[in-house]
């Protein structure tokens, strides 16, 4: 079991480094993870993606594919990559406190 | 630390697509898209029959071979019946749609929007007497093998 320190708390993470427990997450933790990932400021557009990812994970047990993300969140592929340059689904999942999505698309 | 961290991560890939069948095209597209999803830089280079996947009039008609393809498990003479390849391809596309794998045209657009560069091979373009206008709008350029290697600086090159 590994943990990381975020905002003075020890928080459990999985082997990808994503939060293990949904309940450890809150918006301050998200902002903290985002800055560790090189995203200084989470905008409304970032939050749209993050909240969509969390909702999908809670409802379906897995995060959405990039294709579903763009079709259903209203953010197109170009913007998505601009918001999360180092891999949108992967980074948004980490910031959103859910596991990395399992889909290949 | 987990073992996976001891190796240098893949930073860039250049994927060459030389075949125009469904199973020739999709693995490369999935790999290119998957690379971008992981934050890996990616190039796609289409050559020979692979160019069907970026040619406007053929990219919506990418089929699986039902003859000469033992893995389809269809007897050769049956596979040769008119419409058999189109039928088998439609069935496969339906299964792929369930997995959220888009049709070729949409997939190419998505991959390009994700920041993957798309090139056609100059030698093949000349051989098939094609022009830039024959390709879909996502094709960035028609390039020589030398330019391909320049574009691939620092990349792992994958031939499919």
Short mmCIF file of C-alpha atoms in Angstrom, two decimals:
data_model
loop_
_atom_site.label_atom_id
_atom_site.label_comp_id
_atom_site.label_asym_id
_atom_site.label_seq_id
_atom_site.Cartn_x
_atom_site.Cartn_y
_atom_site.Cartn_z
CA UNK A 1 0.00 0.00 0.00
CA UNK A 2 1.40 3.39 -0.91
CA UNK A 3 0.32 6.80 0.23
CA UNK A 4 1.03 10.35 -0.83
CA UNK A 5 0.90 13.48 1.24
CA UNK A 6 -1.65 16.01 0.04
CA UNK A 7 -2.52 19.13 2.02
CA UNK A 8 -0.90 17.67 5.12
CA UNK A 9 -2.81 14.38 4.96
CA UNK A 10 -1.53 10.91 4.09
CA UNK A 11 -3.80 9.57 1.33
CA UNK A 12 -3.84 6.03 -0.06
CA UNK A 13 -3.12 5.64 -3.80
CA UNK A 14 -3.25 2.71 -6.25
CA UNK A 15 -0.37 1.42 -8.39
CA UNK A 16 -0.97 4.17 -10.99
CA UNK A 17 -0.75 6.80 -8.28
CA UNK A 18 -4.48 7.61 -8.39
CA UNK A 19 -6.50 7.97 -5.20
CA UNK A 20 -7.77 4.68 -3.86
CA UNK A 21 -10.84 5.94 -2.04
CA UNK A 22 -13.43 8.19 -3.65
CA UNK A 23 -14.15 9.72 -0.24
CA UNK A 24 -10.61 11.01 0.21
CA UNK A 25 -11.29 13.39 -2.66
CA UNK A 26 -12.50 16.96 -2.50
CA UNK A 27 -12.00 20.05 -4.63
CA UNK A 28 -8.95 21.24 -2.68
CA UNK A 29 -7.30 17.85 -3.10
CA UNK A 30 -8.12 18.05 -6.83
CA UNK A 31 -6.44 21.44 -7.16
CA UNK A 32 -3.41 20.13 -5.28
CA UNK A 33 -3.09 17.06 -7.57
CA UNK A 34 -3.59 19.31 -10.61
CA UNK A 35 -0.70 21.55 -9.62
CA UNK A 36 1.51 18.47 -9.10
CA UNK A 37 0.54 17.50 -12.68
CA UNK A 38 1.54 20.92 -13.99
CA UNK A 39 -1.95 22.44 -14.23
CA UNK A 40 -1.76 25.63 -12.17
CA UNK A 41 -5.36 26.72 -12.31
CA UNK A 42 -8.42 24.51 -12.74
CA UNK A 43 -10.93 26.43 -14.88
CA UNK A 44 -14.67 25.80 -15.32
CA UNK A 45 -13.80 23.79 -18.43
CA UNK A 46 -11.45 21.54 -16.43
CA UNK A 47 -14.16 21.04 -13.82
CA UNK A 48 -16.69 20.09 -16.50
CA UNK A 49 -14.41 17.24 -17.55
CA UNK A 50 -13.46 16.21 -14.03
CA UNK A 51 -17.05 16.14 -12.81
CA UNK A 52 -18.18 14.20 -15.89
CA UNK A 53 -15.45 11.62 -15.28
CA UNK A 54 -16.42 11.22 -11.62
CA UNK A 55 -20.10 10.91 -12.44
CA UNK A 56 -19.37 8.21 -15.06
CA UNK A 57 -17.14 6.30 -12.68
CA UNK A 58 -19.67 6.39 -9.85
CA UNK A 59 -22.49 5.27 -12.18
CA UNK A 60 -20.63 2.69 -14.28
CA UNK A 61 -17.57 1.61 -12.36
CA UNK A 62 -15.16 2.89 -15.01
CA UNK A 63 -14.22 6.28 -16.41
CA UNK A 64 -15.41 7.16 -19.96
CA UNK A 65 -13.41 6.74 -23.16
CA UNK A 66 -12.07 9.93 -24.74
CA UNK A 67 -14.68 9.51 -27.47
CA UNK A 68 -17.58 9.44 -25.00
CA UNK A 69 -16.03 12.22 -23.01
CA UNK A 70 -15.99 14.51 -26.04
CA UNK A 71 -19.42 13.44 -27.30
CA UNK A 72 -21.18 13.88 -23.98
CA UNK A 73 -19.34 16.59 -22.06
CA UNK A 74 -19.55 19.20 -24.81
CA UNK A 75 -15.77 19.64 -24.92
CA UNK A 76 -14.20 18.69 -28.24
CA UNK A 77 -11.02 16.67 -28.70
CA UNK A 78 -8.77 19.68 -29.38
CA UNK A 79 -9.91 21.54 -26.28
CA UNK A 80 -9.67 18.40 -24.18
CA UNK A 81 -6.00 17.96 -25.11
CA UNK A 82 -5.39 21.65 -24.54
CA UNK A 83 -6.87 21.39 -21.04
CA UNK A 84 -4.99 18.19 -20.17
CA UNK A 85 -1.92 18.16 -22.44
CA UNK A 86 -0.29 15.05 -21.01
CA UNK A 87 -3.20 12.70 -21.72
CA UNK A 88 -6.75 13.84 -21.00
CA UNK A 89 -8.53 10.77 -19.64
CA UNK A 90 -5.53 9.73 -17.58
CA UNK A 91 -4.87 13.16 -16.05
CA UNK A 92 -8.53 14.07 -15.54
CA UNK A 93 -9.04 10.74 -13.76
CA UNK A 94 -6.10 11.35 -11.47
CA UNK A 95 -7.24 14.88 -10.63
CA UNK A 96 -10.81 13.63 -10.20
CA UNK A 97 -9.71 11.03 -7.69
CA UNK A 98 -10.85 7.99 -9.70
CA UNK A 99 -8.81 5.09 -11.20
CA UNK A 100 -7.34 5.41 -14.69
CA UNK A 101 -10.08 4.39 -17.20
CA UNK A 102 -9.69 0.86 -18.55
CA UNK A 103 -10.90 1.53 -22.12
CA UNK A 104 -8.52 1.55 -25.10
CA UNK A 105 -10.17 4.41 -26.99
CA UNK B 1 8.99 0.90 -6.23
CA UNK B 2 6.93 -0.96 -8.88
CA UNK B 3 9.10 -2.59 -11.51
CA UNK B 4 7.50 -0.70 -14.42
CA UNK B 5 9.26 2.49 -13.37
CA UNK B 6 12.80 1.28 -13.98
CA UNK B 7 12.62 1.75 -17.78
CA UNK B 8 12.55 4.97 -19.72
CA UNK B 9 8.91 5.62 -20.75
CA UNK B 10 7.96 5.73 -24.45
CA UNK B 11 7.92 9.40 -25.45
CA UNK B 12 7.16 9.33 -29.15
CA UNK B 13 5.96 6.83 -31.78
CA UNK B 14 5.87 6.87 -35.57
CA UNK B 15 3.43 4.31 -36.93
CA UNK B 16 3.53 3.17 -40.56
CA UNK B 17 0.30 1.80 -42.05
CA UNK B 18 0.92 -0.25 -45.19
CA UNK B 19 -2.28 -2.30 -45.47
CA UNK B 20 -5.78 -1.17 -46.41
CA UNK B 21 -7.82 -3.90 -44.73
CA UNK B 22 -9.85 -3.37 -41.58
CA UNK B 23 -7.36 -5.38 -39.56
CA UNK B 24 -4.50 -3.57 -41.29
CA UNK B 25 -5.80 -0.13 -40.39
CA UNK B 26 -7.46 -0.31 -36.97
CA UNK B 27 -4.56 -1.56 -34.83
CA UNK B 28 -2.46 1.37 -36.04
CA UNK B 29 -5.23 3.89 -35.38
CA UNK B 30 -5.84 2.47 -31.92
CA UNK B 31 -2.12 2.62 -31.16
CA UNK B 32 -1.80 6.21 -32.39
CA UNK B 33 -4.85 7.34 -30.43
CA UNK B 34 -3.72 5.38 -27.38
CA UNK B 35 -0.33 7.07 -27.55
CA UNK B 36 -1.92 10.52 -27.49
CA UNK B 37 -4.18 9.44 -24.62
CA UNK B 38 -1.04 8.61 -22.65
CA UNK B 39 0.58 11.91 -23.51
CA UNK B 40 2.95 10.26 -26.00
CA UNK B 41 3.77 12.17 -29.19
CA UNK B 42 2.58 10.33 -32.33
CA UNK B 43 2.89 10.36 -36.13
CA UNK B 44 0.94 8.25 -38.60
CA UNK B 45 2.52 7.56 -41.99
CA UNK B 46 0.32 5.91 -44.63
CA UNK B 47 1.93 4.05 -47.49
CA UNK B 48 0.81 1.66 -50.25
CA UNK B 49 -2.70 0.28 -49.65
CA UNK B 50 -2.69 1.81 -46.19
CA UNK B 51 -3.47 5.10 -47.98
CA UNK B 52 -7.05 3.86 -48.48
CA UNK B 53 -7.67 4.85 -44.85
CA UNK B 54 -6.98 8.53 -45.60
CA UNK B 55 -8.28 8.70 -49.19
CA UNK B 56 -11.64 10.46 -49.27
CA UNK B 57 -13.41 8.05 -51.56
CA UNK B 58 -12.20 4.82 -49.95
CA UNK B 59 -11.92 5.55 -46.23
CA UNK B 60 -15.60 4.82 -45.57
CA UNK B 61 -15.25 1.42 -47.24
CA UNK B 62 -12.44 -0.30 -45.36
CA UNK B 63 -13.14 -4.05 -45.39
CA UNK B 64 -11.85 -7.23 -43.86
CA UNK B 65 -10.63 -9.90 -46.31
CA UNK B 66 -12.90 -12.95 -46.34
CA UNK B 67 -10.72 -14.77 -48.89
CA UNK B 68 -7.15 -15.75 -48.13
CA UNK B 69 -7.69 -14.98 -44.46
CA UNK B 70 -7.69 -18.28 -42.53
CA UNK B 71 -8.42 -16.51 -39.24
CA UNK B 72 -11.90 -15.57 -40.54
CA UNK B 73 -12.80 -19.30 -40.48
CA UNK B 74 -14.92 -18.94 -43.60
CA UNK B 75 -14.39 -21.51 -46.40
CA UNK B 76 -12.63 -19.84 -49.35
CA UNK B 77 -15.46 -20.37 -51.84
CA UNK B 78 -18.03 -18.98 -49.41
CA UNK B 79 -15.79 -16.02 -48.66
CA UNK B 80 -15.65 -15.24 -52.37
CA UNK B 81 -19.44 -14.76 -52.67
CA UNK B 82 -20.42 -11.21 -53.67
CA UNK B 83 -21.07 -9.02 -50.65
CA UNK B 84 -19.43 -11.41 -48.20
CA UNK B 85 -16.56 -9.07 -47.35
CA UNK B 86 -18.92 -6.10 -46.94
CA UNK B 87 -21.20 -8.19 -44.72
CA UNK B 88 -18.39 -9.45 -42.50
CA UNK B 89 -16.94 -5.93 -42.27
CA UNK B 90 -20.29 -4.43 -41.27
CA UNK B 91 -20.65 -7.03 -38.52
CA UNK B 92 -17.18 -6.30 -37.20
CA UNK B 93 -17.77 -2.55 -37.30
CA UNK B 94 -20.93 -3.09 -35.25
CA UNK B 95 -18.97 -4.96 -32.59
CA UNK B 96 -16.34 -2.23 -32.57
CA UNK B 97 -18.96 0.49 -32.19
CA UNK B 98 -20.08 -1.27 -29.00
CA UNK B 99 -16.54 -0.80 -27.69
CA UNK B 100 -16.68 2.88 -28.67
CA UNK B 101 -14.24 2.37 -31.55
CA UNK B 102 -15.26 4.94 -34.19
CA UNK B 103 -15.54 4.47 -37.98
CA UNK B 104 -12.29 5.24 -39.85
CA UNK B 105 -13.19 8.79 -40.90
CA UNK B 106 -14.25 9.85 -37.41
CA UNK B 107 -11.26 8.07 -35.88
CA UNK B 108 -8.79 9.87 -38.17
CA UNK B 109 -10.38 13.21 -37.28
CA UNK B 110 -10.24 12.39 -33.57
CA UNK B 111 -6.60 11.30 -33.73
CA UNK B 112 -5.63 14.41 -35.68
CA UNK B 113 -7.47 16.67 -33.23
CA UNK B 114 -5.58 14.87 -30.46
CA UNK B 115 -2.37 16.23 -31.97
CA UNK B 116 -1.14 13.26 -34.02
CA UNK B 117 0.38 14.27 -37.35
CA UNK B 118 -0.84 12.41 -40.44
CA UNK B 119 1.30 11.89 -43.52
CA UNK B 120 0.98 10.16 -46.90
CA UNK B 121 3.99 8.52 -48.56
CA UNK B 122 5.29 10.42 -51.60
CA UNK B 123 6.40 7.31 -53.50
CA UNK B 124 2.98 5.66 -53.09
CA UNK B 125 1.14 8.87 -53.97
CA UNK B 126 3.13 9.11 -57.22
CA UNK B 127 2.67 5.41 -57.96
CA UNK B 128 -1.12 5.55 -57.56
CA UNK B 129 -1.32 8.96 -59.33
CA UNK B 130 -2.96 10.64 -56.35
CA UNK B 131 -3.03 14.33 -55.40
CA UNK B 132 -3.33 16.15 -52.06
CA UNK B 133 -7.02 16.84 -52.88
CA UNK B 134 -7.72 13.10 -53.01
CA UNK B 135 -7.02 12.81 -49.29
CA UNK B 136 -9.14 13.72 -46.29
CA UNK B 137 -8.47 17.17 -44.80
CA UNK B 138 -6.58 15.74 -41.81
CA UNK B 139 -3.59 14.74 -43.96
CA UNK B 140 -0.88 17.24 -43.00
CA UNK B 141 1.49 16.57 -45.86
CA UNK B 142 2.78 14.18 -48.50
CA UNK B 143 6.35 13.39 -47.51
CA UNK B 144 9.36 11.40 -48.68
CA UNK B 145 10.96 8.63 -46.71
CA UNK B 146 13.73 11.04 -45.73
CA UNK B 147 11.23 13.50 -44.30
CA UNK B 148 9.53 10.63 -42.53
CA UNK B 149 12.77 9.82 -40.72
CA UNK B 150 13.23 13.49 -39.87
CA UNK B 151 9.71 13.62 -38.43
CA UNK B 152 10.50 10.44 -36.50
CA UNK B 153 13.49 11.85 -34.64
CA UNK B 154 13.47 10.38 -31.16
CA UNK B 155 10.52 8.09 -31.94
CA UNK B 156 9.97 4.36 -31.81
CA UNK B 157 9.05 3.33 -35.36
CA UNK B 158 6.28 0.76 -35.70
CA UNK B 159 5.43 -0.88 -39.04
CA UNK B 160 1.98 -2.40 -39.49
#
